[in-house]
Coordinates of C-alpha atoms and ligand atoms in Angstrom, one line a residue:
M1 CA 0.4 0.2 -0.1
T2 CA 1.8 3.5 -1.0
F3 CA 1.3 6.5 1.2
K4 CA -1.3 8.4 -1.0
H5 CA -3.4 4.9 -0.4
L6 CA -2.8 5.2 3.2
I7 CA -4.0 8.5 3.2
L8 CA -6.9 7.7 0.7
T9 CA -8.2 5.0 3.0
T10 CA -8.0 6.9 5.8
L11 CA -10.1 9.7 4.9
V12 CA -12.6 7.3 3.3
S13 CA -13.0 5.7 7.1
I14 CA -13.1 9.0 8.8
I15 CA -16.2 10.3 6.4
A16 CA -17.5 6.8 7.3
I17 CA -17.3 7.1 10.8
N18 CA -18.7 10.8 10.5
T19 CA -21.8 9.0 8.5
V20 CA -22.6 6.7 11.0
N21 CA -22.3 9.5 13.8
A22 CA -24.4 11.6 12.2
Q23 CA -27.2 9.2 12.3
V24 CA -27.3 8.1 15.9
V25 CA -26.8 12.4 16.2
K26 CA -30.3 12.1 14.7
V27 CA -32.0 9.0 16.7
Q28 CA -31.0 11.0 19.9
A29 CA -32.1 14.4 19.0
A30 CA -35.7 12.5 18.5
P31 CA -36.0 9.8 21.4
G32 CA -39.2 8.0 21.9
N33 CA -41.2 5.1 20.0
M34 CA -42.6 7.5 17.8
K35 CA -39.6 9.0 16.3
M36 CA -37.4 5.8 15.9
A37 CA -40.8 4.7 14.1
A38 CA -40.1 8.0 12.1
Q39 CA -36.5 7.1 11.6
K40 CA -37.2 3.5 10.3
A41 CA -40.0 4.9 8.0
F42 CA -38.1 7.3 5.7
P43 CA -34.7 7.0 4.7
A44 CA -32.0 8.6 6.5
R45 CA -31.5 12.2 4.9
N46 CA -28.0 13.3 3.8
I47 CA -26.2 15.2 6.4
P48 CA -22.9 16.9 5.2
T49 CA -20.2 15.3 7.2
A50 CA -18.2 17.7 7.5
D51 CA -19.8 20.6 9.9
T52 CA -22.2 17.6 11.6
T53 CA -21.5 18.9 15.0
N54 CA -22.3 22.0 14.3
I55 CA -25.4 21.3 12.6
Y56 CA -26.8 19.6 15.4
N57 CA -25.7 22.6 18.0
E58 CA -27.4 24.3 15.4
M59 CA -30.6 22.7 15.4
L60 CA -30.3 22.4 19.6
N61 CA -30.4 26.3 20.0
D62 CA -32.3 27.5 17.1
E63 CA -35.9 28.2 18.5
T64 CA -37.2 29.4 16.0
D65 CA -37.5 26.7 13.4
D66 CA -38.1 24.5 15.8
L67 CA -40.3 22.4 13.2
M68 CA -41.3 19.7 15.8
E69 CA -43.2 22.7 17.3
N70 CA -44.4 24.1 14.8
H71 CA -46.4 21.7 12.9
P72 CA -48.1 18.6 15.1
A73 CA -46.2 14.9 14.8
G74 CA -43.4 17.2 12.6
D75 CA -40.9 14.9 14.0
L76 CA -42.8 11.3 12.8
Y77 CA -43.7 13.2 9.6
N78 CA -39.6 13.7 9.0
D79 CA -40.5 17.5 9.3
I80 CA -42.1 17.7 5.5
W81 CA -44.9 20.2 5.6
S82 CA -46.5 20.9 2.4
S83 CA -49.6 22.7 1.3
E84 CA -49.5 21.4 -2.0
K85 CA -50.0 17.4 -2.2
L86 CA -52.1 15.3 0.1
N87 CA -49.4 12.6 0.2
P88 CA -46.1 14.4 -0.1
Y89 CA -44.4 11.5 2.4
K90 CA -44.5 8.2 -0.1
V91 CA -44.0 6.3 3.1
S92 CA -44.7 2.5 1.9
I93 CA -46.9 0.4 4.7
N94 CA -44.0 -1.9 4.7
S95 CA -42.2 0.5 6.5
L96 CA -44.4 1.5 9.0
P97 CA -43.8 0.0 12.5
D98 CA -46.1 -2.9 13.2
S99 CA -48.2 -0.7 15.9
I100 CA -48.7 2.2 17.0
Q101 CA -51.0 4.2 19.4
I102 CA -52.8 6.8 18.2
D103 CA -54.6 9.5 21.0
C104 CA -58.0 9.6 20.1
S105 CA -59.1 11.1 23.4
D106 CA -60.4 14.4 21.8
F107 CA -62.6 12.8 19.1
T108 CA -65.4 14.8 17.6
M109 CA -67.4 13.6 15.0
P110 CA -66.7 15.9 11.5
V111 CA -70.5 16.3 10.7
S112 CA -73.5 16.1 13.5
T113 CA -75.9 14.4 11.1
G114 CA -75.8 12.4 8.0
R115 CA -75.6 8.4 7.2
V116 CA -72.5 6.9 5.8
S117 CA -73.4 6.1 2.1
S118 CA -70.5 4.8 0.7
K119 CA -67.9 2.5 2.3
F120 CA -64.0 2.5 2.6
G121 CA -62.7 -0.1 -0.1
P122 CA -63.0 -1.2 -4.0
R123 CA -64.9 0.5 -6.6
R124 CA -65.2 -0.3 -10.0
Y125 CA -62.1 1.7 -11.3
R126 CA -60.5 3.1 -8.7
Y127 CA -59.9 2.5 -5.0
H128 CA -62.3 4.8 -2.3
Y129 CA -59.9 6.0 0.2
G130 CA -62.7 7.3 2.6
I131 CA -66.1 6.8 3.7
D132 CA -69.1 8.8 2.3
I133 CA -71.3 11.1 5.0
A134 CA -74.2 11.9 2.8
L135 CA -76.1 14.6 4.4
P136 CA -77.3 18.2 2.8
S137 CA -75.3 21.1 1.7
G138 CA -74.7 23.7 4.1
N139 CA -74.0 21.6 7.1
D140 CA -70.9 22.3 9.4
V141 CA -68.0 20.1 8.9
V142 CA -65.8 20.3 12.1
S143 CA -61.8 18.8 12.7
S144 CA -62.2 15.6 13.9
F145 CA -58.9 16.0 16.3
A146 CA -56.9 18.9 17.4
G147 CA -54.0 19.7 15.0
K148 CA -53.2 22.3 12.2
I149 CA -54.5 22.9 8.8
R150 CA -52.2 21.7 5.9
V151 CA -53.9 21.7 2.8
V152 CA -56.6 24.0 1.4
D153 CA -57.2 22.7 -2.1
Y154 CA -59.6 22.9 -5.1
E155 CA -59.8 19.6 -7.3
P156 CA -62.6 20.4 -9.8
G157 CA -62.4 16.9 -10.9
G158 CA -62.0 15.0 -7.4
Y159 CA -62.1 16.1 -3.8
G160 CA -63.6 19.7 -5.2
N161 CA -63.2 21.9 -2.1
Y162 CA -61.0 20.2 0.5
V163 CA -58.8 20.8 3.4
V164 CA -56.3 18.3 5.2
V165 CA -55.4 18.5 9.0
R166 CA -52.5 17.0 10.3
H167 CA -53.1 16.2 14.0
D168 CA -51.2 16.3 17.3
N169 CA -52.1 12.2 17.7
G170 CA -50.0 11.6 14.6
L171 CA -53.2 11.3 12.3
E172 CA -53.7 13.1 9.1
T173 CA -57.8 13.5 8.1
V174 CA -59.3 15.1 4.9
Y175 CA -62.8 16.4 4.1
A176 CA -63.8 16.5 0.9
H177 CA -66.6 18.0 -1.6
L178 CA -67.2 21.3 0.5
S179 CA -69.4 24.0 -0.1
A180 CA -67.3 26.3 1.4
V181 CA -63.8 26.7 3.6
T182 CA -64.0 28.5 6.4
C183 CA -60.2 27.8 7.6
K184 CA -56.7 29.0 5.8
V185 CA -53.3 26.8 6.0
N186 CA -51.3 26.8 9.0
D187 CA -54.7 27.7 11.2
R188 CA -54.1 26.0 15.0
I189 CA -57.4 24.1 15.6
K190 CA -59.2 22.2 18.2
A191 CA -61.0 19.2 17.4
G192 CA -64.4 20.4 17.0
D193 CA -63.3 23.5 15.3
K194 CA -65.3 24.2 11.7
L195 CA -63.5 23.7 8.7
G196 CA -66.2 24.4 6.2
L197 CA -69.8 23.8 5.3
S198 CA -70.8 20.4 3.2
G199 CA -71.1 20.2 -0.4
N200 CA -71.8 18.4 -3.7
T201 CA -67.8 19.7 -5.4
G202 CA -65.3 18.0 -7.1
R203 CA -66.6 14.4 -8.6
S204 CA -69.4 14.4 -6.8
T205 CA -73.0 13.0 -7.7
G206 CA -74.8 14.6 -4.1
P207 CA -74.2 16.6 -1.4
H208 CA -72.1 14.4 1.1
L209 CA -68.9 14.8 3.2
H210 CA -66.4 12.5 1.8
F211 CA -63.4 11.5 5.0
E212 CA -60.3 10.1 4.8
T213 CA -58.3 8.9 7.8
R214 CA -54.7 8.7 7.2
Y215 CA -51.3 7.7 8.9
I216 CA -48.0 9.5 6.9
G217 CA -49.9 9.5 3.7
N218 CA -51.5 5.9 4.3
A219 CA -55.5 5.7 4.0
F220 CA -57.3 3.4 6.4
N221 CA -60.6 2.7 7.1
P222 CA -62.2 5.5 8.9
S223 CA -64.7 2.8 10.2
S224 CA -62.1 0.7 11.6
L225 CA -61.1 3.3 14.3
I226 CA -64.5 5.4 14.5
N227 CA -68.2 4.2 15.1
F228 CA -70.3 6.0 12.7
D229 CA -73.5 4.7 14.7
S230 CA -72.8 5.9 18.2
K231 CA -70.7 8.4 16.7
Q232 CA -67.4 7.5 19.1
V233 CA -64.0 5.8 18.8
Y234 CA -63.5 2.5 19.6
A235 CA -60.4 3.4 21.7
H236 CA -59.1 7.0 23.1
N237 CA -56.1 5.4 22.8
Y238 CA -56.5 3.6 19.9
T239 CA -53.5 1.1 18.4
L240 CA -53.2 0.8 14.4
T241 CA -51.6 -2.3 13.3
K242 CA -50.0 -2.7 9.8
R243 CA -52.2 -6.3 9.8
K244 CA -55.6 -4.6 11.0
N245 CA -55.8 -1.2 9.1
F246 CA -53.0 -1.7 6.4
G247 CA -53.9 -5.2 5.3
Y248 CA -56.1 -4.3 2.5
Q249 CA -53.1 -2.6 0.8
Q250 CA -51.9 -6.5 0.3
H251 CA -55.1 -7.5 -1.2
K252 CA -55.3 -4.9 -3.5
A253 CA -51.6 -5.8 -4.7
N254 CA -53.0 -9.8 -5.1
T255 CA -56.1 -8.5 -7.2
V256 CA -54.0 -7.1 -9.7
Q257 CA -52.3 -9.7 -11.3
L258 CA -48.9 -8.7 -13.1
A259 CA -48.6 -9.4 -16.5
K260 CA -45.5 -12.3 -17.8
Y261 CA -43.9 -12.7 -20.7
Y262 CA -41.9 -15.5 -22.2
K263 CA -39.0 -15.2 -24.8
V264 CA -39.3 -17.4 -27.7
R265 CA -36.4 -20.7 -27.6
K266 CA -35.2 -22.1 -30.3
G267 CA -37.4 -25.2 -31.5
D268 CA -40.8 -23.4 -29.8
N269 CA -44.4 -22.9 -30.9
L270 CA -47.0 -22.1 -29.6
S271 CA -48.2 -25.2 -28.2
V272 CA -45.2 -25.8 -26.9
I273 CA -45.1 -22.6 -25.0
A274 CA -48.9 -22.5 -23.7
S275 CA -48.3 -26.5 -22.1
R276 CA -45.1 -25.0 -20.6
N277 CA -47.0 -22.1 -19.1
G278 CA -50.4 -23.6 -18.2
T279 CA -52.5 -21.6 -20.5
T280 CA -54.0 -22.8 -24.1
V281 CA -52.5 -21.8 -27.9
N282 CA -55.9 -19.7 -28.4
K283 CA -55.2 -17.8 -25.2
L284 CA -52.0 -16.3 -26.1
K285 CA -53.5 -15.8 -29.6
K286 CA -55.6 -13.3 -28.3
L287 CA -53.2 -12.0 -25.5
N288 CA -50.7 -11.4 -28.2
G289 CA -53.1 -10.2 -31.1
F290 CA -51.7 -13.1 -33.1
K291 CA -53.8 -14.0 -36.7
S292 CA -51.3 -16.9 -37.0
S293 CA -49.8 -19.3 -34.9
K294 CA -46.0 -18.7 -36.1
V295 CA -43.6 -17.5 -33.4
K296 CA -40.0 -16.4 -34.2
Y297 CA -36.8 -17.3 -32.4
G298 CA -36.2 -14.7 -29.4
Q299 CA -39.5 -13.1 -29.8
R300 CA -40.9 -11.9 -26.6
I301 CA -44.6 -13.2 -25.9
K302 CA -47.0 -12.0 -23.3
I303 CA -48.0 -14.7 -21.0
R304 CA -50.7 -13.3 -18.7
Ligands
ZN401 ZN1 -65.7 9.5 -1.1

């Protein structure tokens, strides 16, 4: 090993050690289970290695930029606060912890009247990520939990006028098709504070509230948390679990079959390929738009 190599190797080791230190510092700066969960859910951010200690000290000293204070569950959401998007987080279900405790003690029904007219689950062409409560336009729509208004937007072909609230308990809720919005982005609110009025804006065939419950961007069935008949949550300290609340994602994935292809080998013909892949010549012809049964060496054929 030359001297130059030795210097380079040493430098690389120092950088590696500093990178590890930077991650440890991040974890220490955010103690507690939920924060560890957030640490796992989001990939570690690229912290410049050279000034790690200074950056850490600045973070501790800078009270004006304390996002964890300013935005509900800011640490859990990796300080991401966007008024542009419903789900700016892109955290997959797989990276969520197996179970999460949610403080639902301040729960308030988003509307005081109406009945559930459409449930959470698959629809013909798209998944319904919330529940619909049919009620006349002009009724008060209130926040289910305390928090801060993150998004106020209008989507003509979808949600219409809608509001997204980030809650102190880590959840986010969506209120859509409103006829009027009476809150603005960054407003601090308590459970039961008015967000707007029920309506029929956007993709909607009659006045109703479309209501969603989400955890770091991932929707789960509001009916698993809220009993819409008794207008109460099932537990004040609710346990959200990957299996119970997000299991539907797996089911959804299983129902969408992935396409499969086959590359034609020497001596193959369509009936050989069909029997080898558990299908029929006719099915293959239809799937690939073939008029004849002839195949060429190296050709890519769709199996399903
Ligand atoms: Zn809906």
